[in-house]
Amino acid sequence: MKQSLLFVPTLKEAPKDAEVRSHKLMSRAGLVKQVAAGIYSYLPLGYRVIKKIENIIREELDKIGSSELLMPALQPRDLWEESGRWDKYGPELMRLTDRKDREFCLGPTHEEIITQVVRDYLNSYKKLPLALYQIQTKFRDEMRPRFGLMRGREFIMKDAYSFHETEAELDEWYKKFAQAYTTIFARCGLATRIVSSDVGQIGGNEADEFMVMSEVGEDTITYCMSCSYAANQEHSGLEEGDKCPVCGGTIKTAKGIEVGNIFKLGTKYSESMNAKVINKDGQQVPVVMGCYGIGISRTLMASVEQHSSDDGIVWPDEIAPFKVHLIPINYDNDVQKEVTDTLYQELIESGIEVLLDDRKERAGVKFKDADLIGLPFRVIIGKDASDGKVEFVDRKQGEKTVLPVAEVINNI
Amino acid sequence: MKQSLLFVPTLKEAPKDAEVRSHKLMSRAGLVKQVAAGIYSYLPLGYRVIKKIENIIREELDKIGSSELLMPALQPRDLWEESGRWDKYGPELMRLTDRKDREFCLGPTHEEIITQVVRDYLNSYKKLPLALYQIQTKFRDEMRPRFGLMRGREFIMKDAYSFHETEAELDEWYKKFAQAYTTIFARCGLATRIVSSDVGQIGGNEADEFMVMSEVGEDTITYCMSCSYAANQEHSGLEEGDKCPVCGGTIKTAKGIEVGNIFKLGTKYSESMNAKVINKDGQQVPVVMGCYGIGISRTLMASVEQHSSDDGIVWPDEIAPFKVHLIPINYDNDVQKEVTDTLYQELIESGIEVLLDDRKERAGVKFKDADLIGLPFRVIIGKDASDGKVEFVDRKQGEKTVLPVAEVINNI
């Protein structure tokens, strides 16, 4: 891809409201642009990363036998009346009326819709288990949108819903999802910790959150120094220094960014919305449900927060927007252009994603932007091009070497 | 993919409001399910097709040098005040207020947002041309939603916007997009005709539409029997039998489904919203813009309308949800199961998308569903499996042959 056509509006200064490093860098590197409080456009570079995260999620969820669908953002009031949430949900729920004065909300979550989607079809235990997911834009009217994509009002989520005959089967799938989540986040360059949590407005019997430990996290995690106990402080109510409720060890606290959550919903929605099956004993019973969320825009932000310095991002391999940044010092110079264009074609033909900085900018500007953008490998084509040599930089190692052009691809 | 996990809720009867064949079949084949008037969930089979159409669009637009981004659905009133459209746009524009009583609309189109996205960056002609696209959910509160995905209130669109120093450069890119569109629709199995049209609420100087000729189309196209003249009747005002304004030949009319449209916006938005560049002569001028839409959900529907009989769909190759339907007559039979499972693995390893009907249903039910779903190739594993033979059906040719299992893959 040629940078002149990609649209990467890098900035010298971060917006004034950007308090944390990831928010500053995502704005400065031209990944996102704010439209209104908590509402962003994902610019081409940022959206490439979003699509990579989405595809990792698809791969891992397809593996466990979950299928993708897409439900609407507009949800009619009558379905939320059935579940009893229309009156209970607070001002975070964005509501509107259509031209015929019928009421709708913009979905912050899809328990009602998924139950409407499956309930006519699910008549027998033979149709279970079933696990469906979607990747979709969600809406939540946060009182105080902040930290860029961390707490937005319009954001991208993966939400999944599973349906079962028994609690035991739900437990099995709950574990499958938890394992898939750990893999997904690891592939996005994030180490996560599973912590017990409250069920909140989703409801149900049990819930866990996937946390990325980070100073800028908005959640406080309480965890035991001696055993594997870990819980959101909202859930545990523990302080520093308290005793672990499991083993009596010492509780510590740390800040975390919640990137995923999983809930055992039980029969909360299937009872109120009448999603029932005939079980193996010939009885009609409500299906047992689970639900599973991943904040995709937040995962992007958490990854930038963890993989960056003040100068720029250092992308984890699997979600880097491109693998290689080709930077000719002077693209108007015939030799440099020739070497650059040949290498660009070779990289494309080898299936390596490459960004070519073909802009008419000074080398200093190009380097500064390249630092911000932070692709895993950088190839600088300068005066040595006439000797068939280029500078090769491994962003993670920070190593610079001068290489013959022919050896570039082998080093990637 | 195993059909038991995919969620394909086929129906014996189409919903009562389904008037046209594509709407009936898409409901019966379990591709979509209505949530409210003009609002649908895309079920796994239908969403696979949507994703294929999206990827065809991505490939063809990336080729012409357009980059993908994603803008928000929530658009603040102040931007629509700048363009002057807040008051002009009718009740099709869905409006809402947030918890702080600030007004927003749900985007039916994104001229305001894209102009806000690029205007700070575009300071010089050196940054032009630029062409950005997104694939996104759009909202339009239609008075009479009908024909399923044909006229919905929440629908998936690709919209693109291009930015230029001069009208001549816009003309060039307008042609590039038009050529890409013809390729995109052809790959989706659709022959399209370009017709002149009104600019409507988008505005601008000139517009064309991409029409799929179809009896169920809502537009009337007037075209000349003698030359290449073709225009939407809303634009031409011509009747049957009228004389062609270009060559004097005879005008005929036909019905068409509008699947795409392209507009020369000129400087309508760049003037009102102050998106200016310094041109080659050192003068500050408003950028010249184009915009380009494709109705993705409507393309799906038009394709089903054209490629089907009353019994079911006959998918065009490139957008078929799977390539092969494997149907064991009795999956509980050891030999049939063995042959089926081996073939299933071989197809997966050969990179051929395969759907295995592993459901505990009678053969008649499976065949009826397979007809509805309409994958390009069908392999039936029955009694002949003990002799290493299976029945092979080419859906498009309608040919049935009995083949040795080893020859199946070569026939696909």
PDB file of C-alpha atoms in Angstrom, chain A residues 1-10 33-37 39-45 47-48 51 58 62 64-76 78-79 91-92 94-100 102 104 106 113 116-118 120-122 126-127 129-133 135-137 139 141-145 153-154 156 173 359-361, chain B residues 1-10 33-37 39-45 47-48 51 58 62 64-76 78-79 91-92 94-100 102 104 106 113 116-118 120-122 126-127 129-133 135-137 139 141-145 153-154 156 173 359-361:
ATOM      1  CA  MET A   1       0.000   0.000   0.000  1.00  0.00           C
ATOM      2  CA  LYS A   2       1.242   3.462  -0.824  1.00  0.00           C
ATOM      3  CA  GLN A   3       1.150   5.814   2.142  1.00  0.00           C
ATOM      4  CA  SER A   4       0.078   8.768  -0.014  1.00  0.00           C
ATOM      5  CA  LEU A   5      -3.203   6.963  -0.772  1.00  0.00           C
ATOM      6  CA  LEU A   6      -3.715   5.361   2.646  1.00  0.00           C
ATOM      7  CA  PHE A   7      -4.637   8.516   4.578  1.00  0.00           C
ATOM      8  CA  VAL A   8      -2.530   8.536   7.725  1.00  0.00           C
ATOM      9  CA  PRO A   9      -2.994  12.014   9.222  1.00  0.00           C
ATOM     10  CA  THR A  10      -0.259  11.980  11.854  1.00  0.00           C
ATOM     11  CA  LYS A  33     -10.251  10.679  14.917  1.00  0.00           C
ATOM     12  CA  GLN A  34     -12.888  11.935  17.310  1.00  0.00           C
ATOM     13  CA  VAL A  35     -16.295  12.967  15.917  1.00  0.00           C
ATOM     14  CA  ALA A  36     -18.011  13.719  19.237  1.00  0.00           C
ATOM     15  CA  ALA A  37     -17.424  12.777  22.893  1.00  0.00           C
ATOM     16  CA  ILE A  39     -17.559   8.679  19.227  1.00  0.00           C
ATOM     17  CA  TYR A  40     -14.684   8.002  16.826  1.00  0.00           C
ATOM     18  CA  SER A  41     -13.873   7.310  13.202  1.00  0.00           C
ATOM     19  CA  TYR A  42     -11.398   4.468  12.731  1.00  0.00           C
ATOM     20  CA  LEU A  43      -8.950   5.714  10.114  1.00  0.00           C
ATOM     21  CA  PRO A  44      -7.407   3.264   7.598  1.00  0.00           C
ATOM     22  CA  LEU A  45      -4.385   2.318   9.736  1.00  0.00           C
ATOM     23  CA  TYR A  47      -9.199  -0.030  11.014  1.00  0.00           C
ATOM     24  CA  ARG A  48      -6.669  -2.492   9.574  1.00  0.00           C
ATOM     25  CA  LYS A  51     -10.015  -6.114  11.138  1.00  0.00           C
ATOM     26  CA  ARG A  58     -13.477 -15.403  13.989  1.00  0.00           C
ATOM     27  CA  ASP A  62     -15.153 -20.940  14.490  1.00  0.00           C
ATOM     28  CA  ILE A  64     -14.987 -24.178  18.956  1.00  0.00           C
ATOM     29  CA  GLY A  65     -18.083 -24.565  16.747  1.00  0.00           C
ATOM     30  CA  SER A  66     -19.639 -21.126  17.084  1.00  0.00           C
ATOM     31  CA  SER A  67     -21.254 -19.539  13.986  1.00  0.00           C
ATOM     32  CA  GLU A  68     -21.301 -15.895  13.000  1.00  0.00           C
ATOM     33  CA  LEU A  69     -24.449 -13.893  12.338  1.00  0.00           C
ATOM     34  CA  LEU A  70     -25.304 -10.187  12.407  1.00  0.00           C
ATOM     35  CA  MET A  71     -28.185  -8.713  14.352  1.00  0.00           C
ATOM     36  CA  PRO A  72     -29.515  -5.166  14.004  1.00  0.00           C
ATOM     37  CA  ALA A  73     -28.534  -2.152  16.118  1.00  0.00           C
ATOM     38  CA  LEU A  74     -32.151  -0.939  16.202  1.00  0.00           C
ATOM     39  CA  GLN A  75     -34.094  -2.988  18.742  1.00  0.00           C
ATOM     40  CA  PRO A  76     -37.846  -2.588  19.236  1.00  0.00           C
ATOM     41  CA  ASP A  78     -41.565  -4.702  22.770  1.00  0.00           C
ATOM     42  CA  LEU A  79     -38.701  -7.215  22.954  1.00  0.00           C
ATOM     43  CA  PRO A  91     -29.858   6.409  30.800  1.00  0.00           C
ATOM     44  CA  GLU A  92     -26.974   4.448  29.211  1.00  0.00           C
ATOM     45  CA  MET A  94     -30.010   5.263  23.885  1.00  0.00           C
ATOM     46  CA  ARG A  95     -33.669   5.457  22.924  1.00  0.00           C
ATOM     47  CA  LEU A  96     -35.469   6.872  19.901  1.00  0.00           C
ATOM     48  CA  THR A  97     -38.829   6.803  18.174  1.00  0.00           C
ATOM     49  CA  ASP A  98     -39.427   6.133  14.499  1.00  0.00           C
ATOM     50  CA  ARG A  99     -41.627   8.236  12.192  1.00  0.00           C
ATOM     51  CA  LYS A 100     -44.680   6.313  13.387  1.00  0.00           C
ATOM     52  CA  ARG A 102     -42.781   3.357  17.755  1.00  0.00           C
ATOM     53  CA  PHE A 104     -36.600   1.581  19.731  1.00  0.00           C
ATOM     54  CA  LEU A 106     -29.780   1.225  20.051  1.00  0.00           C
ATOM     55  CA  ILE A 113     -32.707 -10.129  19.868  1.00  0.00           C
ATOM     56  CA  GLN A 116     -36.112 -13.756  19.399  1.00  0.00           C
ATOM     57  CA  VAL A 117     -33.890 -15.130  16.610  1.00  0.00           C
ATOM     58  CA  VAL A 118     -33.642 -18.673  17.992  1.00  0.00           C
ATOM     59  CA  ASP A 120     -39.077 -20.405  17.099  1.00  0.00           C
ATOM     60  CA  TYR A 121     -36.419 -22.831  15.914  1.00  0.00           C
ATOM     61  CA  LEU A 122     -35.384 -24.331  19.237  1.00  0.00           C
ATOM     62  CA  LYS A 126     -31.747 -32.265  19.528  1.00  0.00           C
ATOM     63  CA  LYS A 127     -31.104 -28.745  18.257  1.00  0.00           C
ATOM     64  CA  PRO A 129     -26.022 -27.045  21.909  1.00  0.00           C
ATOM     65  CA  LEU A 130     -25.884 -23.923  19.761  1.00  0.00           C
ATOM     66  CA  ALA A 131     -23.444 -21.008  19.966  1.00  0.00           C
ATOM     67  CA  LEU A 132     -23.803 -17.881  17.834  1.00  0.00           C
ATOM     68  CA  TYR A 133     -21.657 -14.772  17.726  1.00  0.00           C
ATOM     69  CA  ILE A 135     -19.109  -8.609  15.506  1.00  0.00           C
ATOM     70  CA  GLN A 136     -21.056  -5.393  15.653  1.00  0.00           C
ATOM     71  CA  THR A 137     -21.273  -1.781  16.636  1.00  0.00           C
ATOM     72  CA  PHE A 139     -24.111   1.952  21.713  1.00  0.00           C
ATOM     73  CA  ASP A 141     -24.545   6.589  26.449  1.00  0.00           C
ATOM     74  CA  GLU A 142     -21.734   6.821  28.990  1.00  0.00           C
ATOM     75  CA  MET A 143     -21.998   9.680  31.498  1.00  0.00           C
ATOM     76  CA  ARG A 144     -18.292  10.410  31.134  1.00  0.00           C
ATOM     77  CA  PRO A 145     -16.766   9.065  27.925  1.00  0.00           C
ATOM     78  CA  ARG A 153     -20.425   5.658  23.397  1.00  0.00           C
ATOM     79  CA  GLU A 154     -20.251   3.852  20.061  1.00  0.00           C
ATOM     80  CA  ILE A 156     -17.158  -2.415  18.305  1.00  0.00           C
ATOM     81  CA  TRP A 173     -19.160 -24.295  26.746  1.00  0.00           C
ATOM     82  CA  ARG A 359       5.167  10.952   0.187  1.00  0.00           C
ATOM     83  CA  LYS A 360       7.080  14.025  -0.844  1.00  0.00           C
ATOM     84  CA  GLU A 361       8.284  14.702   2.691  1.00  0.00           C
TER      85      GLU A 361
ATOM     86  CA  MET B   1     -18.917 -26.618   8.828  1.00  0.00           C
ATOM     87  CA  LYS B   2     -21.447 -28.915  10.430  1.00  0.00           C
ATOM     88  CA  GLN B   3     -25.023 -27.917   9.689  1.00  0.00           C
ATOM     89  CA  SER B   4     -26.171 -28.838  13.217  1.00  0.00           C
ATOM     90  CA  LEU B   5     -23.947 -26.072  14.622  1.00  0.00           C
ATOM     91  CA  LEU B   6     -24.468 -23.521  11.843  1.00  0.00           C
ATOM     92  CA  PHE B   7     -28.063 -22.533  12.668  1.00  0.00           C
ATOM     93  CA  VAL B   8     -30.023 -22.709   9.433  1.00  0.00           C
ATOM     94  CA  PRO B   9     -33.689 -22.412  10.469  1.00  0.00           C
ATOM     95  CA  THR B  10     -35.391 -23.338   7.179  1.00  0.00           C
ATOM     96  CA  LYS B  33     -35.051 -13.194  10.048  1.00  0.00           C
ATOM     97  CA  GLN B  34     -37.156 -10.103  10.562  1.00  0.00           C
ATOM     98  CA  VAL B  35     -36.906  -8.244  13.884  1.00  0.00           C
ATOM     99  CA  ALA B  36     -39.220  -5.333  13.030  1.00  0.00           C
ATOM    100  CA  ALA B  37     -40.531  -3.741   9.817  1.00  0.00           C
ATOM    101  CA  ILE B  39     -35.088  -4.480  10.232  1.00  0.00           C
ATOM    102  CA  TYR B  40     -33.468  -7.909   9.869  1.00  0.00           C
ATOM    103  CA  SER B  41     -30.985 -10.241  11.469  1.00  0.00           C
ATOM    104  CA  TYR B  42     -28.600 -11.845   8.967  1.00  0.00           C
ATOM    105  CA  LEU B  43     -28.410 -15.500   9.985  1.00  0.00           C
ATOM    106  CA  PRO B  44     -25.141 -17.455   9.535  1.00  0.00           C
ATOM    107  CA  LEU B  45     -25.825 -18.638   5.982  1.00  0.00           C
ATOM    108  CA  TYR B  47     -24.138 -13.437   6.613  1.00  0.00           C
ATOM    109  CA  ARG B  48     -21.539 -15.652   4.920  1.00  0.00           C
ATOM    110  CA  LYS B  51     -19.102 -11.199   3.902  1.00  0.00           C
ATOM    111  CA  ARG B  58     -12.669  -4.634  -0.763  1.00  0.00           C
ATOM    112  CA  ASP B  62      -8.201  -1.625  -2.958  1.00  0.00           C
ATOM    113  CA  ILE B  64      -8.021   1.277  -7.646  1.00  0.00           C
ATOM    114  CA  GLY B  65      -6.183   2.801  -4.664  1.00  0.00           C
ATOM    115  CA  SER B  66      -9.054   3.447  -2.285  1.00  0.00           C
ATOM    116  CA  SER B  67      -8.499   2.826   1.442  1.00  0.00           C
ATOM    117  CA  GLU B  68     -10.971   1.468   3.979  1.00  0.00           C
ATOM    118  CA  LEU B  69     -11.951   3.257   7.173  1.00  0.00           C
ATOM    119  CA  LEU B  70     -14.983   3.073   9.470  1.00  0.00           C
ATOM    120  CA  MET B  71     -17.001   6.098  10.525  1.00  0.00           C
ATOM    121  CA  PRO B  72     -19.610   6.156  13.293  1.00  0.00           C
ATOM    122  CA  ALA B  73     -23.365   5.664  12.884  1.00  0.00           C
ATOM    123  CA  LEU B  74     -24.069   8.417  15.449  1.00  0.00           C
ATOM    124  CA  GLN B  75     -23.600  11.805  13.809  1.00  0.00           C
ATOM    125  CA  PRO B  76     -23.829  15.062  15.761  1.00  0.00           C
ATOM    126  CA  ASP B  78     -23.696  20.435  14.442  1.00  0.00           C
ATOM    127  CA  LEU B  79     -21.997  18.779  11.448  1.00  0.00           C
ATOM    128  CA  PRO B  91     -38.435  12.114   8.263  1.00  0.00           C
ATOM    129  CA  GLU B  92     -36.229   9.397   6.721  1.00  0.00           C
ATOM    130  CA  MET B  94     -33.668   9.004  12.338  1.00  0.00           C
ATOM    131  CA  ARG B  95     -32.940  11.502  15.095  1.00  0.00           C
ATOM    132  CA  LEU B  96     -32.273  11.112  18.797  1.00  0.00           C
ATOM    133  CA  THR B  97     -30.934  13.034  21.776  1.00  0.00           C
ATOM    134  CA  ASP B  98     -28.295  11.837  24.201  1.00  0.00           C
ATOM    135  CA  ARG B  99     -28.532  11.989  28.009  1.00  0.00           C
ATOM    136  CA  LYS B 100     -27.325  15.583  27.918  1.00  0.00           C
ATOM    137  CA  ARG B 102     -27.465  16.925  22.497  1.00  0.00           C
ATOM    138  CA  PHE B 104     -27.699  13.265  16.858  1.00  0.00           C
ATOM    139  CA  LEU B 106     -28.231   7.862  12.697  1.00  0.00           C
ATOM    140  CA  ILE B 113     -18.451  12.968   8.672  1.00  0.00           C
ATOM    141  CA  GLN B 116     -14.864  16.434   9.042  1.00  0.00           C
ATOM    142  CA  VAL B 117     -12.393  13.513   8.951  1.00  0.00           C
ATOM    143  CA  VAL B 118     -10.243  14.881   6.109  1.00  0.00           C
ATOM    144  CA  ASP B 120      -7.801  19.327   8.844  1.00  0.00           C
ATOM    145  CA  TYR B 121      -5.405  17.113   6.917  1.00  0.00           C
ATOM    146  CA  LEU B 122      -6.086  18.313   3.398  1.00  0.00           C
ATOM    147  CA  LYS B 126      -0.037  17.391  -2.818  1.00  0.00           C
ATOM    148  CA  LYS B 127      -2.305  15.340  -0.559  1.00  0.00           C
ATOM    149  CA  PRO B 129      -6.226  12.598  -4.929  1.00  0.00           C
ATOM    150  CA  LEU B 130      -7.626  10.632  -2.001  1.00  0.00           C
ATOM    151  CA  ALA B 131     -10.382   8.017  -2.028  1.00  0.00           C
ATOM    152  CA  LEU B 132     -11.752   6.476   1.168  1.00  0.00           C
ATOM    153  CA  TYR B 133     -14.470   3.882   1.625  1.00  0.00           C
ATOM    154  CA  ILE B 135     -18.586  -0.855   4.779  1.00  0.00           C
ATOM    155  CA  GLN B 136     -21.133   0.047   7.400  1.00  0.00           C
ATOM    156  CA  THR B 137     -24.654  -0.177   8.709  1.00  0.00           C
ATOM    157  CA  PHE B 139     -30.274   3.852   8.816  1.00  0.00           C
ATOM    158  CA  ASP B 141     -36.698   5.471   8.284  1.00  0.00           C
ATOM    159  CA  GLU B 142     -38.569   4.368   5.149  1.00  0.00           C
ATOM    160  CA  MET B 143     -42.279   5.157   5.099  1.00  0.00           C
ATOM    161  CA  ARG B 144     -43.059   1.731   3.647  1.00  0.00           C
ATOM    162  CA  PRO B 145     -40.295  -0.819   4.236  1.00  0.00           C
ATOM    163  CA  ARG B 153     -34.651   0.745   7.522  1.00  0.00           C
ATOM    164  CA  GLU B 154     -31.302  -0.650   8.722  1.00  0.00           C
ATOM    165  CA  ILE B 156     -25.456  -2.559   4.991  1.00  0.00           C
ATOM    166  CA  TRP B 173     -11.824   8.733 -10.542  1.00  0.00           C
ATOM    167  CA  ARG B 359     -28.566 -33.484  11.373  1.00  0.00           C
ATOM    168  CA  LYS B 360     -30.730 -36.348  12.572  1.00  0.00           C
ATOM    169  CA  GLU B 361     -33.359 -35.716   9.898  1.00  0.00           C
TER     170      GLU B 361
END
